Every structure is written in structure tokens, then in C-alpha cells.
């Protein structure tokens, strides 16, 4: 049986994910008039670079190449690789999105909008999506109908996968569900801060800010990878994420000063090249 407390935590996870994503969108739309186009670019970046391109690399690294597959049997190597892959793909995606899809939308509010789109869709896919799946499976387990969902034609690999999910749902401590329920709050703040960092690098023509974003993102995912590899307990990783989340809020607030010192987008001269428009 899956405890009622665990199910409640998953319900809270779903509700928080939806509320946080849309509340940020509504708030910044009403206060800064953020662009839906920029939000959409943030969504596109996450889907293309994180959920498609990065996943293709994972398939190759974990199963398509025997040498790397052997290396990645070590949890520390998995954490390092996973952190770097996420950091590079997602932040290079941001850089390309701002450079090619948002040439005329490179103000601070556009960095926030991209971060909301990027972090919001991540929350909806990972937080809300997994939460809904967990609730459905937990309900079936408690009702005794879990095994009935598999027909005689179901491949053994799928049965093994769902049996593993069942064991995880039953035996995972209730506290871990509650920690996971609130994790998306700092996570979306971090995505907004990373988007602002990348955009600031573009506006100042300093690629080192892209490197900063990649390294910071990789560090966060590195610790998450250590949890998945059973090297660190979840509460330690969540503490680290919340510390990064508070740091992200500071970056978001301070970014107002950074962008205020730059040439406003409204002063960009028509006909100039993008570099000349933004930097000189």
C-alpha cells in the first residue's frame, strides 16, 4: 500500500507545479508586460535541447557506445556527465534562442520570460507529469488493480519497469515525496536566473557568462545525479537546491541594475547589425 501521506504530497506537487508556473506568467505579464513569444521560445528551448537532443546523446552514451557505457557505470561519472550535458545543452539552447529567435527582444523582461517558459514547462512535464502518474499508479496499487492493467500481450520489459515503479512508490519514505513536492519552487527561480545570465552575456558580448551558466547548471545537476546514484540522501540535495534557489532570487533582483546600465532595446537603430544594435 502507498501511504495516504505520500499520495497527498504528490497531489500538492501537482497543484504547486501548476500554480507556480501560471502565477509567475500572470504576475510578470501584468507587471513587466513580458512577451508570450519569449515565453514560447523558452518552452521550445527546453523541449528541443533538453528533451530531444540531450536524450539522443544519453542513448548513445549509455547504450550506443560500449566504452562510455562502461564509464557510466560509476555513479560519480554519471553525475559529472549528466550535469555537464544538462548545463551545455540547455544554456547553449538559451544562447541560440536569444541570438536567432529573439533578436529584437533582449531586454531583462525577455530573459525573465524565457526563464518562465523554460522552467515552467519543466515543472509541468517533470513535476506535474510525474505527480499525476504517481497518483494514478498509487491509486491502482491501493485498489488492488495494478496488476490487472497488464494484459497477456504486455512485454516483459514493461512489466518489469512498472513493477519497479510499484516497489518504489510503496517503499519510498513519505518525507521524500514532500521534499520533491516543494523542489520545483527553487528550480524555476534557478531557470529564470540562468536565462538572465545568458542574456546578459549576449548583451555585453561576453561569452564567459554562458560558461558561468553552464557551470552553475552543471553543479546543481551534479548533486542531483549523486542522489540518483545513491551517493547522497535526498534531503542533502534538496538543501543544496534551495540554497541555489535563494541565490537565483538574488540574481533576478540584481539583474535589474545590470540591465539598467545597458543600451535599452527601444534605442536600437533600424538597419544596424545585431551586434552594432546591442553593443555600439
PDB file of C-alpha atoms in Angstrom:
ATOM      1  CA  UNK A   1       0.000   0.000   0.000  1.00  0.00           C
ATOM      2  CA  UNK A   2       1.083   3.554  -0.737  1.00  0.00           C
ATOM      3  CA  UNK A   3       0.516   5.749   2.316  1.00  0.00           C
ATOM      4  CA  UNK A   4      -2.107   8.489   2.182  1.00  0.00           C
ATOM      5  CA  UNK A   5       0.571  10.983   3.206  1.00  0.00           C
ATOM      6  CA  UNK A   6       2.621  10.096   0.133  1.00  0.00           C
ATOM      7  CA  UNK A   7      -0.405  10.492  -2.138  1.00  0.00           C
ATOM      8  CA  UNK A   8      -1.230  13.839  -0.517  1.00  0.00           C
ATOM      9  CA  UNK A   9       2.340  15.017  -1.156  1.00  0.00           C
ATOM     10  CA  UNK A  10       2.003  14.050  -4.833  1.00  0.00           C
ATOM     11  CA  UNK A  11      -1.274  15.971  -5.062  1.00  0.00           C
ATOM     12  CA  UNK A  12       0.430  19.026  -3.544  1.00  0.00           C
ATOM     13  CA  UNK A  13       3.268  18.587  -6.057  1.00  0.00           C
ATOM     14  CA  UNK A  14       0.802  18.731  -8.951  1.00  0.00           C
ATOM     15  CA  UNK A  15      -1.072  21.733  -7.547  1.00  0.00           C
ATOM     16  CA  UNK A  16       2.104  23.671  -6.738  1.00  0.00           C
ATOM     17  CA  UNK A  17       3.557  22.971 -10.171  1.00  0.00           C
ATOM     18  CA  UNK A  18       0.519  24.387 -11.928  1.00  0.00           C
ATOM     19  CA  UNK A  19       0.080  27.339  -9.550  1.00  0.00           C
ATOM     20  CA  UNK A  20       3.747  28.382  -9.603  1.00  0.00           C
ATOM     21  CA  UNK A  21       4.075  28.240 -13.391  1.00  0.00           C
ATOM     22  CA  UNK A  22       0.927  30.182 -14.207  1.00  0.00           C
ATOM     23  CA  UNK A  23       1.257  32.608 -11.281  1.00  0.00           C
ATOM     24  CA  UNK A  24       4.685  33.718 -12.487  1.00  0.00           C
ATOM     25  CA  UNK A  25       3.388  34.079 -16.032  1.00  0.00           C
ATOM     26  CA  UNK A  26       0.378  36.146 -14.926  1.00  0.00           C
ATOM     27  CA  UNK A  27       2.411  38.278 -12.496  1.00  0.00           C
ATOM     28  CA  UNK A  28       5.167  39.221 -14.937  1.00  0.00           C
ATOM     29  CA  UNK A  29       2.707  39.639 -17.775  1.00  0.00           C
ATOM     30  CA  UNK A  30       0.797  42.210 -15.709  1.00  0.00           C
ATOM     31  CA  UNK A  31       3.839  43.988 -14.226  1.00  0.00           C
ATOM     32  CA  UNK A  32       6.519  43.836 -16.945  1.00  0.00           C
ATOM     33  CA  UNK A  33       4.335  43.059 -19.972  1.00  0.00           C
ATOM     34  CA  UNK A  34       6.507  40.077 -20.846  1.00  0.00           C
ATOM     35  CA  UNK A  35       6.148  38.661 -24.340  1.00  0.00           C
ATOM     36  CA  UNK A  36       4.325  35.405 -24.972  1.00  0.00           C
ATOM     37  CA  UNK A  37       6.765  34.915 -27.840  1.00  0.00           C
ATOM     38  CA  UNK A  38       9.704  34.934 -25.408  1.00  0.00           C
ATOM     39  CA  UNK A  39       7.856  32.520 -23.111  1.00  0.00           C
ATOM     40  CA  UNK A  40       7.233  30.257 -26.109  1.00  0.00           C
ATOM     41  CA  UNK A  41      10.926  30.365 -27.055  1.00  0.00           C
ATOM     42  CA  UNK A  42      11.785  29.263 -23.510  1.00  0.00           C
ATOM     43  CA  UNK A  43       9.386  26.328 -23.856  1.00  0.00           C
ATOM     44  CA  UNK A  44      10.839  25.447 -27.258  1.00  0.00           C
ATOM     45  CA  UNK A  45      14.403  25.556 -25.937  1.00  0.00           C
ATOM     46  CA  UNK A  46      13.619  23.126 -23.119  1.00  0.00           C
ATOM     47  CA  UNK A  47      11.767  20.669 -25.341  1.00  0.00           C
ATOM     48  CA  UNK A  48      14.285  20.678 -28.217  1.00  0.00           C
ATOM     49  CA  UNK A  49      17.556  20.860 -26.305  1.00  0.00           C
ATOM     50  CA  UNK A  50      16.705  19.033 -23.072  1.00  0.00           C
ATOM     51  CA  UNK A  51      14.015  16.548 -24.031  1.00  0.00           C
ATOM     52  CA  UNK A  52      15.146  15.723 -27.587  1.00  0.00           C
ATOM     53  CA  UNK A  53      18.803  16.468 -28.364  1.00  0.00           C
ATOM     54  CA  UNK A  54      20.132  15.730 -24.889  1.00  0.00           C
ATOM     55  CA  UNK A  55      18.181  12.477 -24.745  1.00  0.00           C
ATOM     56  CA  UNK A  56      19.685  11.370 -28.054  1.00  0.00           C
ATOM     57  CA  UNK A  57      23.149  11.881 -26.550  1.00  0.00           C
ATOM     58  CA  UNK A  58      22.138   9.913 -23.447  1.00  0.00           C
ATOM     59  CA  UNK A  59      21.051   6.953 -25.565  1.00  0.00           C
ATOM     60  CA  UNK A  60      24.403   6.958 -27.352  1.00  0.00           C
ATOM     61  CA  UNK A  61      26.474   7.421 -24.179  1.00  0.00           C
ATOM     62  CA  UNK A  62      24.647   4.814 -22.094  1.00  0.00           C
ATOM     63  CA  UNK A  63      23.969   2.143 -24.710  1.00  0.00           C
ATOM     64  CA  UNK A  64      25.321   3.121 -28.125  1.00  0.00           C
ATOM     65  CA  UNK A  65      28.986   3.250 -27.146  1.00  0.00           C
ATOM     66  CA  UNK A  66      30.451   0.400 -25.125  1.00  0.00           C
ATOM     67  CA  UNK A  67      33.352   2.480 -23.802  1.00  0.00           C
ATOM     68  CA  UNK A  68      31.221   5.307 -22.421  1.00  0.00           C
ATOM     69  CA  UNK A  69      28.600   2.840 -21.188  1.00  0.00           C
ATOM     70  CA  UNK A  70      31.304   1.175 -19.098  1.00  0.00           C
ATOM     71  CA  UNK A  71      32.492   4.512 -17.714  1.00  0.00           C
ATOM     72  CA  UNK A  72      28.947   5.492 -16.795  1.00  0.00           C
ATOM     73  CA  UNK A  73      28.504   2.507 -14.524  1.00  0.00           C
ATOM     74  CA  UNK A  74      30.279   4.668 -11.945  1.00  0.00           C
ATOM     75  CA  UNK A  75      27.755   6.964 -10.174  1.00  0.00           C
ATOM     76  CA  UNK A  76      30.302   9.786  -9.908  1.00  0.00           C
ATOM     77  CA  UNK A  77      30.913   9.688 -13.651  1.00  0.00           C
ATOM     78  CA  UNK A  78      27.154   9.665 -14.276  1.00  0.00           C
ATOM     79  CA  UNK A  79      26.744  12.736 -12.055  1.00  0.00           C
ATOM     80  CA  UNK A  80      29.561  14.613 -13.810  1.00  0.00           C
ATOM     81  CA  UNK A  81      28.354  13.657 -17.277  1.00  0.00           C
ATOM     82  CA  UNK A  82      24.686  14.355 -16.507  1.00  0.00           C
ATOM     83  CA  UNK A  83      25.444  17.751 -15.016  1.00  0.00           C
ATOM     84  CA  UNK A  84      27.605  18.838 -17.944  1.00  0.00           C
ATOM     85  CA  UNK A  85      25.145  17.531 -20.529  1.00  0.00           C
ATOM     86  CA  UNK A  86      22.240  19.451 -18.979  1.00  0.00           C
ATOM     87  CA  UNK A  87      24.315  22.580 -18.486  1.00  0.00           C
ATOM     88  CA  UNK A  88      25.663  22.637 -22.022  1.00  0.00           C
ATOM     89  CA  UNK A  89      22.506  21.690 -23.903  1.00  0.00           C
ATOM     90  CA  UNK A  90      20.071  23.924 -22.037  1.00  0.00           C
ATOM     91  CA  UNK A  91      22.254  27.022 -21.832  1.00  0.00           C
ATOM     92  CA  UNK A  92      23.602  26.796 -25.362  1.00  0.00           C
ATOM     93  CA  UNK A  93      19.948  26.457 -26.336  1.00  0.00           C
ATOM     94  CA  UNK A  94      19.219  29.689 -24.490  1.00  0.00           C
ATOM     95  CA  UNK A  95      22.115  31.422 -26.214  1.00  0.00           C
ATOM     96  CA  UNK A  96      20.891  30.339 -29.638  1.00  0.00           C
ATOM     97  CA  UNK A  97      17.294  31.208 -28.802  1.00  0.00           C
ATOM     98  CA  UNK A  98      18.169  34.755 -27.790  1.00  0.00           C
ATOM     99  CA  UNK A  99      20.586  35.182 -30.691  1.00  0.00           C
ATOM    100  CA  UNK A 100      18.356  33.965 -33.511  1.00  0.00           C
ATOM    101  CA  UNK A 101      14.723  33.853 -32.352  1.00  0.00           C
ATOM    102  CA  UNK A 102      14.671  36.893 -30.082  1.00  0.00           C
ATOM    103  CA  UNK A 103      16.997  39.358 -31.797  1.00  0.00           C
ATOM    104  CA  UNK A 104      14.602  42.232 -31.095  1.00  0.00           C
ATOM    105  CA  UNK A 105      13.580  41.024 -27.649  1.00  0.00           C
ATOM    106  CA  UNK A 106      16.678  41.125 -25.478  1.00  0.00           C
ATOM    107  CA  UNK A 107      15.639  43.214 -22.511  1.00  0.00           C
ATOM    108  CA  UNK A 108      15.621  41.970 -18.924  1.00  0.00           C
ATOM    109  CA  UNK A 109      11.907  41.181 -19.117  1.00  0.00           C
ATOM    110  CA  UNK A 110      12.612  38.909 -22.099  1.00  0.00           C
ATOM    111  CA  UNK A 111      15.209  36.996 -20.078  1.00  0.00           C
ATOM    112  CA  UNK A 112      12.616  36.540 -17.351  1.00  0.00           C
ATOM    113  CA  UNK A 113      10.024  35.432 -19.914  1.00  0.00           C
ATOM    114  CA  UNK A 114      12.355  32.831 -21.423  1.00  0.00           C
ATOM    115  CA  UNK A 115      13.151  31.575 -17.924  1.00  0.00           C
ATOM    116  CA  UNK A 116       9.465  31.267 -17.090  1.00  0.00           C
ATOM    117  CA  UNK A 117       8.813  29.362 -20.301  1.00  0.00           C
ATOM    118  CA  UNK A 118      11.842  27.116 -19.816  1.00  0.00           C
ATOM    119  CA  UNK A 119      11.319  26.494 -16.108  1.00  0.00           C
ATOM    120  CA  UNK A 120       7.540  26.406 -16.356  1.00  0.00           C
ATOM    121  CA  UNK A 121       7.379  23.666 -18.963  1.00  0.00           C
ATOM    122  CA  UNK A 122       9.998  21.742 -16.976  1.00  0.00           C
ATOM    123  CA  UNK A 123       7.770  21.975 -13.911  1.00  0.00           C
ATOM    124  CA  UNK A 124       4.712  20.861 -15.876  1.00  0.00           C
ATOM    125  CA  UNK A 125       6.482  17.926 -17.557  1.00  0.00           C
ATOM    126  CA  UNK A 126       8.612  16.709 -14.660  1.00  0.00           C
ATOM    127  CA  UNK A 127       6.760  17.893 -11.565  1.00  0.00           C
ATOM    128  CA  UNK A 128       3.128  17.788 -12.652  1.00  0.00           C
ATOM    129  CA  UNK A 129       3.507  14.926 -15.129  1.00  0.00           C
ATOM    130  CA  UNK A 130       5.306  12.585 -12.744  1.00  0.00           C
ATOM    131  CA  UNK A 131       2.977  13.604  -9.934  1.00  0.00           C
ATOM    132  CA  UNK A 132      -0.126  12.692 -11.921  1.00  0.00           C
ATOM    133  CA  UNK A 133       1.431   9.378 -12.964  1.00  0.00           C
ATOM    134  CA  UNK A 134       2.375   8.641  -9.356  1.00  0.00           C
ATOM    135  CA  UNK A 135      -1.142   9.391  -8.111  1.00  0.00           C
ATOM    136  CA  UNK A 136      -2.695   7.162 -10.775  1.00  0.00           C
ATOM    137  CA  UNK A 137      -0.351   4.260 -10.032  1.00  0.00           C
ATOM    138  CA  UNK A 138      -0.698   4.670  -6.252  1.00  0.00           C
ATOM    139  CA  UNK A 139      -4.499   4.619  -6.570  1.00  0.00           C
ATOM    140  CA  UNK A 140      -4.325   1.423  -8.632  1.00  0.00           C
ATOM    141  CA  UNK A 141      -1.942  -0.197  -6.151  1.00  0.00           C
ATOM    142  CA  UNK A 142      -4.152   0.613  -3.171  1.00  0.00           C
ATOM    143  CA  UNK A 143      -7.257  -0.576  -5.038  1.00  0.00           C
ATOM    144  CA  UNK A 144      -5.536  -3.850  -5.945  1.00  0.00           C
ATOM    145  CA  UNK A 145      -5.964  -3.275  -9.681  1.00  0.00           C
ATOM    146  CA  UNK A 146      -2.333  -2.537 -10.568  1.00  0.00           C
ATOM    147  CA  UNK A 147      -1.528  -5.985 -11.985  1.00  0.00           C
ATOM    148  CA  UNK A 148      -4.841  -6.115 -13.829  1.00  0.00           C
ATOM    149  CA  UNK A 149      -3.716  -3.229 -16.017  1.00  0.00           C
ATOM    150  CA  UNK A 150      -1.286  -5.552 -17.783  1.00  0.00           C
ATOM    151  CA  UNK A 151      -2.682  -7.814 -20.429  1.00  0.00           C
ATOM    152  CA  UNK A 152      -1.222 -11.105 -21.538  1.00  0.00           C
ATOM    153  CA  UNK A 153       0.397  -9.355 -24.510  1.00  0.00           C
ATOM    154  CA  UNK A 154       2.315  -6.831 -22.394  1.00  0.00           C
ATOM    155  CA  UNK A 155       6.097  -7.164 -22.995  1.00  0.00           C
ATOM    156  CA  UNK A 156       8.034  -8.462 -20.006  1.00  0.00           C
ATOM    157  CA  UNK A 157      10.276  -5.358 -20.093  1.00  0.00           C
ATOM    158  CA  UNK A 158       7.279  -3.099 -19.467  1.00  0.00           C
ATOM    159  CA  UNK A 159       6.004  -5.345 -16.680  1.00  0.00           C
ATOM    160  CA  UNK A 160       9.440  -5.207 -15.024  1.00  0.00           C
ATOM    161  CA  UNK A 161       9.512  -1.411 -15.368  1.00  0.00           C
ATOM    162  CA  UNK A 162       6.103  -0.893 -13.787  1.00  0.00           C
ATOM    163  CA  UNK A 163       6.840  -3.433 -11.062  1.00  0.00           C
ATOM    164  CA  UNK A 164       9.895  -1.354 -10.206  1.00  0.00           C
ATOM    165  CA  UNK A 165       7.710   1.766 -10.072  1.00  0.00           C
ATOM    166  CA  UNK A 166       5.291  -0.059  -7.776  1.00  0.00           C
ATOM    167  CA  UNK A 167       8.061  -1.060  -5.379  1.00  0.00           C
ATOM    168  CA  UNK A 168       9.414   2.493  -5.405  1.00  0.00           C
ATOM    169  CA  UNK A 169       6.019   4.028  -4.673  1.00  0.00           C
ATOM    170  CA  UNK A 170       5.415   1.663  -1.769  1.00  0.00           C
ATOM    171  CA  UNK A 171       8.845   1.788  -0.158  1.00  0.00           C
ATOM    172  CA  UNK A 172       9.906   5.407  -0.703  1.00  0.00           C
ATOM    173  CA  UNK A 173       9.714   7.317   2.620  1.00  0.00           C
ATOM    174  CA  UNK A 174       6.858   9.797   2.834  1.00  0.00           C
ATOM    175  CA  UNK A 175       9.335  12.586   3.603  1.00  0.00           C
ATOM    176  CA  UNK A 176      10.902  12.261   0.157  1.00  0.00           C
ATOM    177  CA  UNK A 177       7.564  12.916  -1.520  1.00  0.00           C
ATOM    178  CA  UNK A 178       7.159  16.112   0.495  1.00  0.00           C
ATOM    179  CA  UNK A 179      10.694  17.250  -0.330  1.00  0.00           C
ATOM    180  CA  UNK A 180      10.022  16.627  -4.015  1.00  0.00           C
ATOM    181  CA  UNK A 181       6.698  18.470  -3.859  1.00  0.00           C
ATOM    182  CA  UNK A 182       8.365  21.775  -2.984  1.00  0.00           C
ATOM    183  CA  UNK A 183      11.528  21.332  -5.087  1.00  0.00           C
ATOM    184  CA  UNK A 184      10.012  23.000  -8.168  1.00  0.00           C
ATOM    185  CA  UNK A 185       9.862  26.383  -6.375  1.00  0.00           C
ATOM    186  CA  UNK A 186      13.639  26.984  -6.312  1.00  0.00           C
ATOM    187  CA  UNK A 187      14.048  25.097  -9.596  1.00  0.00           C
ATOM    188  CA  UNK A 188      12.016  27.592 -11.632  1.00  0.00           C
ATOM    189  CA  UNK A 189      13.825  30.512  -9.945  1.00  0.00           C
ATOM    190  CA  UNK A 190      17.125  28.948 -10.993  1.00  0.00           C
ATOM    191  CA  UNK A 191      15.950  28.640 -14.605  1.00  0.00           C
ATOM    192  CA  UNK A 192      14.969  32.320 -14.679  1.00  0.00           C
ATOM    193  CA  UNK A 193      18.333  33.349 -13.218  1.00  0.00           C
ATOM    194  CA  UNK A 194      20.221  31.213 -15.752  1.00  0.00           C
ATOM    195  CA  UNK A 195      18.248  32.762 -18.621  1.00  0.00           C
ATOM    196  CA  UNK A 196      19.085  36.251 -17.372  1.00  0.00           C
ATOM    197  CA  UNK A 197      22.752  35.315 -17.033  1.00  0.00           C
ATOM    198  CA  UNK A 198      22.945  34.035 -20.607  1.00  0.00           C
ATOM    199  CA  UNK A 199      21.094  37.080 -21.948  1.00  0.00           C
ATOM    200  CA  UNK A 200      23.400  39.424 -20.062  1.00  0.00           C
ATOM    201  CA  UNK A 201      26.344  37.690 -21.700  1.00  0.00           C
ATOM    202  CA  UNK A 202      24.806  38.304 -25.116  1.00  0.00           C
ATOM    203  CA  UNK A 203      24.053  41.946 -24.371  1.00  0.00           C
ATOM    204  CA  UNK A 204      27.589  42.604 -23.106  1.00  0.00           C
ATOM    205  CA  UNK A 205      29.254  40.394 -25.737  1.00  0.00           C
ATOM    206  CA  UNK A 206      30.928  38.351 -23.001  1.00  0.00           C
ATOM    207  CA  UNK A 207      30.675  34.642 -23.713  1.00  0.00           C
ATOM    208  CA  UNK A 208      32.104  33.944 -20.259  1.00  0.00           C
ATOM    209  CA  UNK A 209      28.569  34.420 -18.890  1.00  0.00           C
ATOM    210  CA  UNK A 210      27.465  31.431 -20.945  1.00  0.00           C
ATOM    211  CA  UNK A 211      30.275  29.491 -19.292  1.00  0.00           C
ATOM    212  CA  UNK A 212      29.081  30.681 -15.876  1.00  0.00           C
ATOM    213  CA  UNK A 213      25.557  29.460 -16.643  1.00  0.00           C
ATOM    214  CA  UNK A 214      26.824  26.078 -17.869  1.00  0.00           C
ATOM    215  CA  UNK A 215      28.990  25.543 -14.774  1.00  0.00           C
ATOM    216  CA  UNK A 216      26.306  26.619 -12.299  1.00  0.00           C
ATOM    217  CA  UNK A 217      23.687  24.454 -14.014  1.00  0.00           C
ATOM    218  CA  UNK A 218      26.098  21.502 -14.121  1.00  0.00           C
ATOM    219  CA  UNK A 219      26.851  21.806 -10.405  1.00  0.00           C
ATOM    220  CA  UNK A 220      23.176  21.677  -9.488  1.00  0.00           C
ATOM    221  CA  UNK A 221      22.530  18.625 -11.647  1.00  0.00           C
ATOM    222  CA  UNK A 222      25.755  17.018 -10.417  1.00  0.00           C
ATOM    223  CA  UNK A 223      24.342  16.758  -6.889  1.00  0.00           C
ATOM    224  CA  UNK A 224      21.015  15.533  -8.236  1.00  0.00           C
ATOM    225  CA  UNK A 225      22.957  12.840 -10.091  1.00  0.00           C
ATOM    226  CA  UNK A 226      24.671  11.789  -6.870  1.00  0.00           C
ATOM    227  CA  UNK A 227      21.246  11.285  -5.295  1.00  0.00           C
ATOM    228  CA  UNK A 228      20.123   9.161  -8.235  1.00  0.00           C
ATOM    229  CA  UNK A 229      23.332   7.161  -7.864  1.00  0.00           C
ATOM    230  CA  UNK A 230      22.511   6.657  -4.155  1.00  0.00           C
ATOM    231  CA  UNK A 231      25.619   8.556  -3.083  1.00  0.00           C
ATOM    232  CA  UNK A 232      23.792  11.423  -1.344  1.00  0.00           C
ATOM    233  CA  UNK A 233      20.470  11.395   0.531  1.00  0.00           C
ATOM    234  CA  UNK A 234      17.640  13.428  -0.949  1.00  0.00           C
ATOM    235  CA  UNK A 235      17.457  15.931   1.924  1.00  0.00           C
ATOM    236  CA  UNK A 236      21.066  16.995   1.314  1.00  0.00           C
ATOM    237  CA  UNK A 237      20.387  17.570  -2.383  1.00  0.00           C
ATOM    238  CA  UNK A 238      17.202  19.496  -1.615  1.00  0.00           C
ATOM    239  CA  UNK A 239      19.090  21.753   0.804  1.00  0.00           C
ATOM    240  CA  UNK A 240      21.618  22.479  -1.947  1.00  0.00           C
ATOM    241  CA  UNK A 241      18.832  23.217  -4.438  1.00  0.00           C
ATOM    242  CA  UNK A 242      17.160  25.642  -2.010  1.00  0.00           C
ATOM    243  CA  UNK A 243      20.477  27.432  -1.390  1.00  0.00           C
ATOM    244  CA  UNK A 244      20.902  27.798  -5.166  1.00  0.00           C
ATOM    245  CA  UNK A 245      17.280  28.920  -5.350  1.00  0.00           C
ATOM    246  CA  UNK A 246      17.860  31.765  -2.873  1.00  0.00           C
ATOM    247  CA  UNK A 247      20.977  32.703  -4.832  1.00  0.00           C
ATOM    248  CA  UNK A 248      18.867  32.721  -8.007  1.00  0.00           C
ATOM    249  CA  UNK A 249      16.399  35.158  -6.435  1.00  0.00           C
ATOM    250  CA  UNK A 250      19.314  37.477  -5.638  1.00  0.00           C
ATOM    251  CA  UNK A 251      20.472  37.259  -9.261  1.00  0.00           C
ATOM    252  CA  UNK A 252      16.956  38.034 -10.525  1.00  0.00           C
ATOM    253  CA  UNK A 253      16.726  41.110  -8.287  1.00  0.00           C
ATOM    254  CA  UNK A 254      20.270  42.339  -9.009  1.00  0.00           C
ATOM    255  CA  UNK A 255      19.792  41.846 -12.748  1.00  0.00           C
ATOM    256  CA  UNK A 256      17.591  44.946 -12.757  1.00  0.00           C
ATOM    257  CA  UNK A 257      20.712  47.018 -12.059  1.00  0.00           C
ATOM    258  CA  UNK A 258      22.803  45.116 -14.617  1.00  0.00           C
ATOM    259  CA  UNK A 259      20.390  45.639 -17.471  1.00  0.00           C
ATOM    260  CA  UNK A 260      19.646  49.240 -16.477  1.00  0.00           C
ATOM    261  CA  UNK A 261      23.234  50.124 -17.403  1.00  0.00           C
ATOM    262  CA  UNK A 262      22.870  48.740 -20.928  1.00  0.00           C
ATOM    263  CA  UNK A 263      21.520  50.479 -24.014  1.00  0.00           C
ATOM    264  CA  UNK A 264      17.713  49.985 -23.990  1.00  0.00           C
ATOM    265  CA  UNK A 265      16.234  47.938 -26.823  1.00  0.00           C
ATOM    266  CA  UNK A 266      13.998  50.898 -27.665  1.00  0.00           C
ATOM    267  CA  UNK A 267      17.094  52.816 -28.771  1.00  0.00           C
ATOM    268  CA  UNK A 268      18.214  50.150 -31.265  1.00  0.00           C
ATOM    269  CA  UNK A 269      18.580  51.741 -34.679  1.00  0.00           C
ATOM    270  CA  UNK A 270      16.808  50.129 -37.587  1.00  0.00           C
ATOM    271  CA  UNK A 271      19.132  48.758 -40.211  1.00  0.00           C
ATOM    272  CA  UNK A 272      22.063  48.164 -37.879  1.00  0.00           C
ATOM    273  CA  UNK A 273      23.518  44.705 -37.495  1.00  0.00           C
ATOM    274  CA  UNK A 274      22.501  42.861 -34.310  1.00  0.00           C
ATOM    275  CA  UNK A 275      25.964  43.317 -32.775  1.00  0.00           C
ATOM    276  CA  UNK A 276      26.038  47.026 -33.580  1.00  0.00           C
ATOM    277  CA  UNK A 277      22.495  47.487 -32.377  1.00  0.00           C
ATOM    278  CA  UNK A 278      23.165  45.981 -28.991  1.00  0.00           C
ATOM    279  CA  UNK A 279      26.707  46.924 -28.274  1.00  0.00           C
ATOM    280  CA  UNK A 280      27.784  50.061 -30.025  1.00  0.00           C
TER     281      UNK A 280
END
